[in-house]
Amino acid sequence: MNKGYNISEIREGNQIEFRKLMDDNMDHLYTIAFRITASEEDARDIVQDTFIRLWEKRKILKESGRVKYLLRKIAVNKSYDLLRKRKRNRTDRIDMSVFKVLAGGENADHKLNEREVLTILRSLASVLSPKQRIVFTMVELQEMSHDEVAGITGMTKSTIKSNLNHAKRRLGHLVDNYIK
Amino acid sequence: MEELDKIKEHLRRYEPQLKDRDALREGVIKKISSSRSGLDYVFGWTEIVWLRRSMALASVLIVILFGIQQVFMTKRIEKLEKRMISINTDKVLEYQREKVIANSVLFTDLERKDMNDSIKVATGDLLDLVKSYRSLQTKYEEILKKARTDNLENKKQKL
């Protein structure tokens, strides 16, 4: 079920157990927030706020616990709020040459560095609405099922499908433009 | 689309590294340790869902009750105002007749919505007018009385 932390202890306010919970989930949450926000700093803030929120809500945690689900839900919703607040297309000029490198078949083993990933994520994000971005990240990059995404975001399955299709089409155009 | 799939694959394989995990963890612990302020004890009950909902429901009910009470109060005041004028004119007439009549005139005048044709008269002048009207009425009644008694006497003399 959970790895090394005791939910009932956390519910009672045990911070040592809560540290264990943080250690278990920190990386996973950071990856989600990083992929959605395309910002190291924002992702850190979201992870921090997510744990604080979970601590505030600790009384409702159950032993059988869907802690991971709850954490994802909080993190995704916080990321979504951040995207909505952030002005769209705030990205500066982005070096798109990385697209050509990645799309070329001969670079299949190319290992991306953080700067390149951020470049790609930001350029992809610049053409997507916050909803499309959330859906695309969760389905395509986090490989979550439509049901999971619906549970976390509160969107209907049809909304998820249509947002995903729009996102894919837009990103397809963007990538084609830079490669061809 | 094929190019997009390749890019997605690259992104999936990339695992972002969280730097300075300890600082983040301690930051959270610091915040949750200091977050228990006096306000949290005062408003801590808001975390309990059923209590929060029932309080919201109670506040809505109170607002509705307040509205109903206001309607009743307004109707009651209107009734009392009407009664006040009738009491003034009918029962208290015995001893402050002039003032009562003047008051009733003023009250009814104030209640009139269409004041286009009205003229403004000072309360003192109105009281004088009512007084003179009253004295004239008394004199008229006395004259009538006298005339009646004179008539009776004349008839007696003729008989």
XYZ file of N, CA, C and O in Angstrom, chain A residues 26-138:
452
model
N 7.908 13.147 -3.510
C 8.468 14.413 -3.968
C 8.848 14.400 -5.458
O 8.456 15.274 -6.222
N 9.590 13.369 -5.858
C 10.088 13.318 -7.239
C 8.946 13.200 -8.239
O 8.947 13.856 -9.282
N 8.012 12.353 -7.898
C 6.877 12.108 -8.779
C 6.089 13.405 -9.007
O 5.762 13.780 -10.144
N 5.825 14.126 -7.914
C 5.067 15.378 -8.017
C 5.854 16.436 -8.785
O 5.302 17.197 -9.577
N 7.159 16.457 -8.520
C 8.007 17.446 -9.201
C 7.989 17.213 -10.712
O 7.899 18.161 -11.495
N 8.022 15.954 -11.109
C 8.004 15.639 -12.551
C 6.708 16.157 -13.189
O 6.750 16.793 -14.248
N 5.581 15.891 -12.531
C 4.295 16.351 -13.087
C 4.285 17.872 -13.195
O 3.977 18.439 -14.248
N 4.632 18.524 -12.082
C 4.579 19.993 -12.062
C 5.569 20.592 -13.061
O 5.261 21.584 -13.729
N 6.726 19.978 -13.182
C 7.752 20.466 -14.113
C 7.250 20.360 -15.556
O 7.402 21.279 -16.357
N 6.636 19.226 -15.877
C 6.151 19.026 -17.244
C 4.988 19.969 -17.569
O 4.855 20.407 -18.708
N 4.166 20.253 -16.580
C 3.022 21.139 -16.850
C 3.467 22.599 -16.905
O 3.093 23.344 -17.812
N 4.238 23.013 -15.930
C 4.565 24.445 -15.848
C 5.769 24.843 -16.699
O 5.947 26.017 -17.010
N 6.590 23.873 -17.052
C 7.819 24.127 -17.804
C 8.701 25.150 -17.073
O 9.293 26.032 -17.683
N 8.723 25.024 -15.771
C 9.545 25.931 -14.972
C 9.994 25.219 -13.706
O 9.158 24.686 -12.952
N 11.306 25.233 -13.498
C 11.869 24.540 -12.333
C 11.377 25.193 -11.042
O 10.969 24.512 -10.096
N 11.388 26.517 -11.059
C 11.016 27.279 -9.854
C 9.540 27.079 -9.508
O 9.198 26.810 -8.347
N 8.677 27.210 -10.518
C 7.239 27.033 -10.277
C 6.941 25.608 -9.810
O 6.095 25.395 -8.942
N 7.636 24.645 -10.405
C 7.412 23.244 -10.029
C 7.759 23.022 -8.557
O 7.031 22.355 -7.824
N 8.862 23.610 -8.117
C 9.259 23.500 -6.694
C 8.184 24.091 -5.791
O 7.813 23.497 -4.782
N 7.700 25.289 -6.184
C 6.656 25.948 -5.374
C 5.399 25.092 -5.302
O 4.768 24.985 -4.249
N 5.062 24.485 -6.434
C 3.843 23.663 -6.465
C 4.001 22.444 -5.559
O 3.095 22.097 -4.807
N 5.170 21.830 -5.611
C 5.408 20.644 -4.756
C 5.275 21.054 -3.282
O 4.596 20.387 -2.489
N 5.893 22.164 -2.955
C 5.844 22.639 -1.571
C 4.396 22.927 -1.136
O 3.950 22.452 -0.091
N 3.676 23.676 -1.980
C 2.275 24.021 -1.648
C 1.403 22.767 -1.556
O 0.473 22.705 -0.752
N 1.715 21.784 -2.405
C 0.921 20.544 -2.408
C 1.065 19.818 -1.073
O 0.072 19.388 -0.486
N 2.299 19.716 -0.579
C 2.495 19.033 0.712
C 1.839 19.806 1.859
O 1.278 19.212 2.771
N 1.938 21.111 1.774
C 1.322 21.929 2.842
C -0.193 21.722 2.834
O -0.822 21.557 3.873
N -0.761 21.695 1.647
C -2.209 21.487 1.523
C -2.613 20.107 2.060
O -3.623 19.970 2.732
N -1.781 19.100 1.715
C -2.083 17.746 2.201
C -2.037 17.702 3.732
O -2.875 17.071 4.364
N -1.066 18.409 4.295
C -0.949 18.449 5.762
C -2.207 19.085 6.372
O -2.726 18.600 7.381
N -2.670 20.135 5.736
C -3.892 20.795 6.235
C -5.101 19.862 6.140
O -6.036 19.953 6.915
N -5.038 18.986 5.133
C -6.176 18.073 4.907
C -5.946 16.704 5.528
O -6.662 15.748 5.211
N -4.929 16.559 6.352
C -4.514 15.225 6.824
C -5.627 14.485 7.565
O -5.651 13.279 7.585
N -6.542 15.261 8.156
C -7.617 14.622 8.944
C -8.529 13.747 8.071
O -9.198 12.850 8.566
N -8.591 14.059 6.775
C -9.491 13.273 5.912
C -8.782 12.085 5.261
O -9.393 11.320 4.525
N -7.481 11.920 5.526
C -6.752 10.795 4.926
C -7.235 9.492 5.553
O -7.438 9.427 6.766
N -7.397 8.474 4.691
C -7.865 7.199 5.233
C -6.734 6.178 5.197
O -5.801 6.312 4.431
N -6.882 5.164 6.018
C -5.828 4.164 6.131
C -5.549 3.503 4.778
O -4.413 3.356 4.363
N -6.640 3.122 4.094
C -6.463 2.464 2.801
C -5.812 3.448 1.819
O -5.212 3.051 0.828
N -5.942 4.649 2.148
C -5.327 5.840 1.546
C -5.174 5.891 0.050
O -4.606 5.016 -0.548
N -5.662 6.945 -0.509
C -5.317 7.198 -1.902
C -4.449 8.453 -1.880
O -4.738 9.434 -2.540
N -3.414 8.377 -1.070
C -2.580 9.550 -0.841
C -1.961 10.057 -2.140
O -1.971 11.247 -2.436
N -1.465 9.108 -2.921
C -0.800 9.475 -4.164
C -1.782 10.189 -5.106
O -1.442 11.188 -5.739
N -2.982 9.637 -5.144
C -4.031 10.224 -5.997
C -4.357 11.646 -5.533
O -4.449 12.574 -6.334
N -4.495 11.792 -4.215
C -4.828 13.098 -3.654
C -3.709 14.103 -3.928
O -3.960 15.256 -4.300
N -2.467 13.643 -3.779
C -1.325 14.521 -4.036
C -1.293 14.975 -5.498
O -1.084 16.142 -5.796
N -1.525 14.019 -6.394
C -1.553 14.357 -7.821
C -2.630 15.382 -8.098
O -2.428 16.327 -8.842
N -3.786 15.139 -7.497
C -4.929 16.012 -7.721
C -4.597 17.444 -7.270
O -4.843 18.411 -8.008
N -4.040 17.560 -6.090
C -3.698 18.901 -5.576
C -2.657 19.553 -6.490
O -2.799 20.719 -6.876
N -1.619 18.778 -6.839
C -0.534 19.344 -7.652
C -1.036 19.792 -9.018
O -0.685 20.877 -9.505
N -1.880 18.959 -9.645
C -2.387 19.304 -10.980
C -3.279 20.541 -10.906
O -3.175 21.453 -11.725
N -4.122 20.582 -9.890
C -5.000 21.751 -9.766
C -4.212 23.024 -9.484
O -4.541 24.092 -9.992
N -3.179 22.902 -8.696
C -2.341 24.075 -8.422
C -1.614 24.513 -9.695
O -1.485 25.705 -9.966
N -1.148 23.540 -10.472
C -0.476 23.868 -11.725
C -1.445 24.560 -12.684
O -1.092 25.536 -13.358
N -2.657 24.043 -12.706
C -3.682 24.624 -13.593
C -3.970 26.077 -13.200
O -4.032 26.972 -14.047
N -4.109 26.312 -11.889
C -4.340 27.681 -11.408
C -3.196 28.595 -11.823
O -3.410 29.741 -12.230
N -1.990 28.075 -11.716
C -0.815 28.874 -12.068
C -0.821 29.225 -13.557
O -0.553 30.365 -13.944
N -1.163 28.237 -14.386
C -1.191 28.481 -15.839
C -2.228 29.533 -16.188
O -2.023 30.352 -17.082
N -3.348 29.475 -15.501
C -4.409 30.441 -15.797
C -4.000 31.847 -15.396
O -4.350 32.818 -16.055
N -3.248 31.934 -14.299
C -2.794 33.265 -13.859
C -1.711 33.801 -14.792
O -1.654 34.987 -15.066
N -0.878 32.905 -15.233
C 0.254 33.301 -16.063
C -0.247 33.805 -17.410
O -1.185 33.233 -17.959
N 0.385 34.818 -17.921
C -0.060 35.304 -19.233
C 0.414 34.342 -20.301
O 1.531 33.848 -20.265
N -0.450 34.106 -21.259
C -0.075 33.175 -22.334
C 1.016 33.776 -23.202
O 1.145 34.986 -23.310
N 1.745 32.922 -23.796
C 2.823 33.323 -24.704
C 3.838 34.244 -24.031
O 4.361 35.154 -24.654
N 4.029 34.020 -22.755
C 4.966 34.863 -22.031
C 6.405 34.482 -22.399
O 7.342 35.185 -22.116
N 6.546 33.351 -23.093
C 7.881 32.829 -23.377
C 8.689 33.780 -24.256
O 8.163 34.423 -25.153
N 9.936 33.854 -23.926
C 10.837 34.688 -24.726
C 11.160 33.940 -26.018
O 10.667 32.843 -26.249
N 12.033 34.516 -26.800
C 12.421 33.830 -28.041
C 13.060 32.480 -27.707
O 13.948 32.415 -26.860
N 12.562 31.467 -28.341
C 13.052 30.127 -27.994
C 13.870 29.565 -29.160
O 13.492 29.717 -30.318
N 14.958 28.930 -28.793
C 15.787 28.305 -29.823
C 15.138 26.971 -30.219
O 15.166 26.004 -29.467
N 14.556 26.954 -31.432
C 13.795 25.783 -31.849
C 14.648 24.723 -32.555
O 14.107 23.720 -33.003
N 15.934 24.954 -32.619
C 16.777 24.010 -33.367
C 16.726 22.610 -32.761
O 16.946 21.613 -33.458
N 16.397 22.546 -31.482
C 16.354 21.251 -30.806
C 15.305 20.318 -31.432
O 15.455 19.103 -31.452
N 14.250 20.906 -31.986
C 13.221 20.090 -32.645
C 13.819 19.275 -33.782
O 13.526 18.105 -33.952
N 14.663 19.975 -34.568
C 15.259 19.302 -35.744
C 16.137 18.141 -35.292
O 16.134 17.071 -35.875
N 16.871 18.384 -34.211
C 17.779 17.350 -33.697
C 16.979 16.122 -33.254
O 17.294 14.993 -33.595
N 15.878 16.404 -32.494
C 15.094 15.293 -31.931
C 14.287 14.544 -32.976
O 14.146 13.326 -32.926
N 13.744 15.290 -33.931
C 12.872 14.652 -34.918
C 13.654 13.822 -35.924
O 13.122 12.895 -36.524
N 14.939 14.118 -36.068
C 15.765 13.359 -36.992
C 15.952 11.942 -36.470
O 16.252 11.747 -35.301
N 15.751 10.991 -37.283
C 15.799 9.583 -36.864
C 17.130 9.155 -36.290
O 17.195 8.334 -35.380
N 18.206 9.806 -36.782
C 19.541 9.350 -36.364
C 19.878 9.722 -34.919
O 20.850 9.273 -34.365
N 18.979 10.591 -34.289
C 19.272 11.031 -32.924
C 18.366 10.367 -31.892
O 18.033 10.966 -30.897
N 17.965 9.171 -32.159
C 17.032 8.478 -31.265
C 17.614 8.308 -29.855
O 16.894 8.277 -28.877
N 18.928 8.184 -29.771
C 19.553 7.973 -28.465
C 20.003 9.267 -27.807
O 20.620 9.238 -26.742
N 19.691 10.374 -28.455
C 20.114 11.666 -27.906
C 19.507 11.867 -26.521
O 18.306 11.710 -26.331
N 20.346 12.185 -25.550
C 19.820 12.391 -24.190
C 19.643 13.889 -23.961
O 20.584 14.661 -24.106
N 18.418 14.264 -23.609
C 18.131 15.691 -23.461
C 18.697 16.225 -22.147
O 18.697 15.537 -21.140
N 19.170 17.465 -22.204
C 19.507 18.113 -20.938
C 18.337 18.999 -20.523
O 17.377 19.171 -21.277
N 18.431 19.562 -19.305
C 17.281 20.299 -18.770
C 16.919 21.507 -19.624
O 15.742 21.809 -19.834
N 17.934 22.181 -20.130
C 17.676 23.379 -20.935
C 16.875 23.021 -22.190
O 15.922 23.703 -22.559
N 17.261 21.914 -22.797
C 16.554 21.474 -24.018
C 15.103 21.085 -23.713
O 14.187 21.421 -24.456
N 14.936 20.380 -22.601
C 13.576 19.961 -22.228
C 12.704 21.185 -21.978
O 11.566 21.262 -22.449
N 13.275 22.138 -21.250
C 12.499 23.350 -20.965
C 12.149 24.083 -22.257
O 11.041 24.596 -22.425
N 13.105 24.106 -23.172
C 12.859 24.762 -24.471
C 11.681 24.109 -25.179
O 10.766 24.780 -25.663
N 11.700 22.781 -25.211
C 10.627 22.059 -25.903
C 9.293 22.277 -25.189
O 8.292 22.625 -25.809
N 9.310 22.086 -23.867
C 8.052 22.211 -23.119
C 7.471 23.612 -23.265
O 6.259 23.779 -23.436
N 8.326 24.619 -23.213
C 7.817 25.996 -23.311
C 7.263 26.282 -24.697
O 6.237 26.956 -24.843
N 7.953 25.769 -25.702
C 7.457 26.034 -27.059
C 6.153 25.280 -27.309
O 5.231 25.806 -27.936
N 6.051 24.062 -26.760
C 4.801 23.314 -26.901
C 3.690 24.042 -26.144
O 2.568 24.184 -26.625
N 4.076 24.528 -24.956
C 3.067 25.186 -24.109
C 2.560 26.482 -24.720
O 1.411 26.865 -24.499
N 3.410 27.142 -25.486
C 3.023 28.464 -26.008
C 1.832 28.392 -26.966
O 1.169 29.391 -27.196
N 1.575 27.218 -27.526
C 0.444 27.121 -28.464
C -0.776 26.432 -27.839
O -1.783 26.235 -28.516
N -0.668 26.076 -26.564
C -1.786 25.353 -25.940
C -2.463 26.178 -24.848
O -1.812 26.979 -24.172
N -3.755 25.943 -24.685
C -4.478 26.569 -23.578
C -4.135 25.795 -22.299
O -3.670 24.652 -22.382
N -4.378 26.380 -21.134
C -4.063 25.642 -19.892
C -4.705 24.258 -19.841
O -4.062 23.287 -19.431
N -5.964 24.145 -20.261
C -6.645 22.846 -20.209
C -5.960 21.833 -21.125
O -5.726 20.685 -20.747
N -5.651 22.285 -22.352
C -5.006 21.391 -23.320
C -3.642 20.941 -22.784
O -3.238 19.795 -22.950
N -2.984 21.884 -22.145
C -1.653 21.573 -21.622
C -1.717 20.514 -20.522
O -0.901 19.592 -20.487
N -2.695 20.694 -19.648
C -2.857 19.719 -18.551
C -3.162 18.337 -19.139
O -2.538 17.336 -18.778
N -4.124 18.305 -20.048
C -4.548 17.015 -20.608
C -3.396 16.364 -21.375
O -3.115 15.165 -21.204
N -2.709 17.142 -22.192
C -1.608 16.596 -22.985
C -0.513 16.029 -22.064
O -0.029 14.917 -22.277
N -0.158 16.797 -21.044
C 0.912 16.340 -20.143
C 0.516 15.052 -19.431
O 1.303 14.109 -19.342
N -0.728 15.042 -18.938
C -1.125 13.878 -18.143
C -1.310 12.626 -18.984
O -0.923 11.530 -18.569
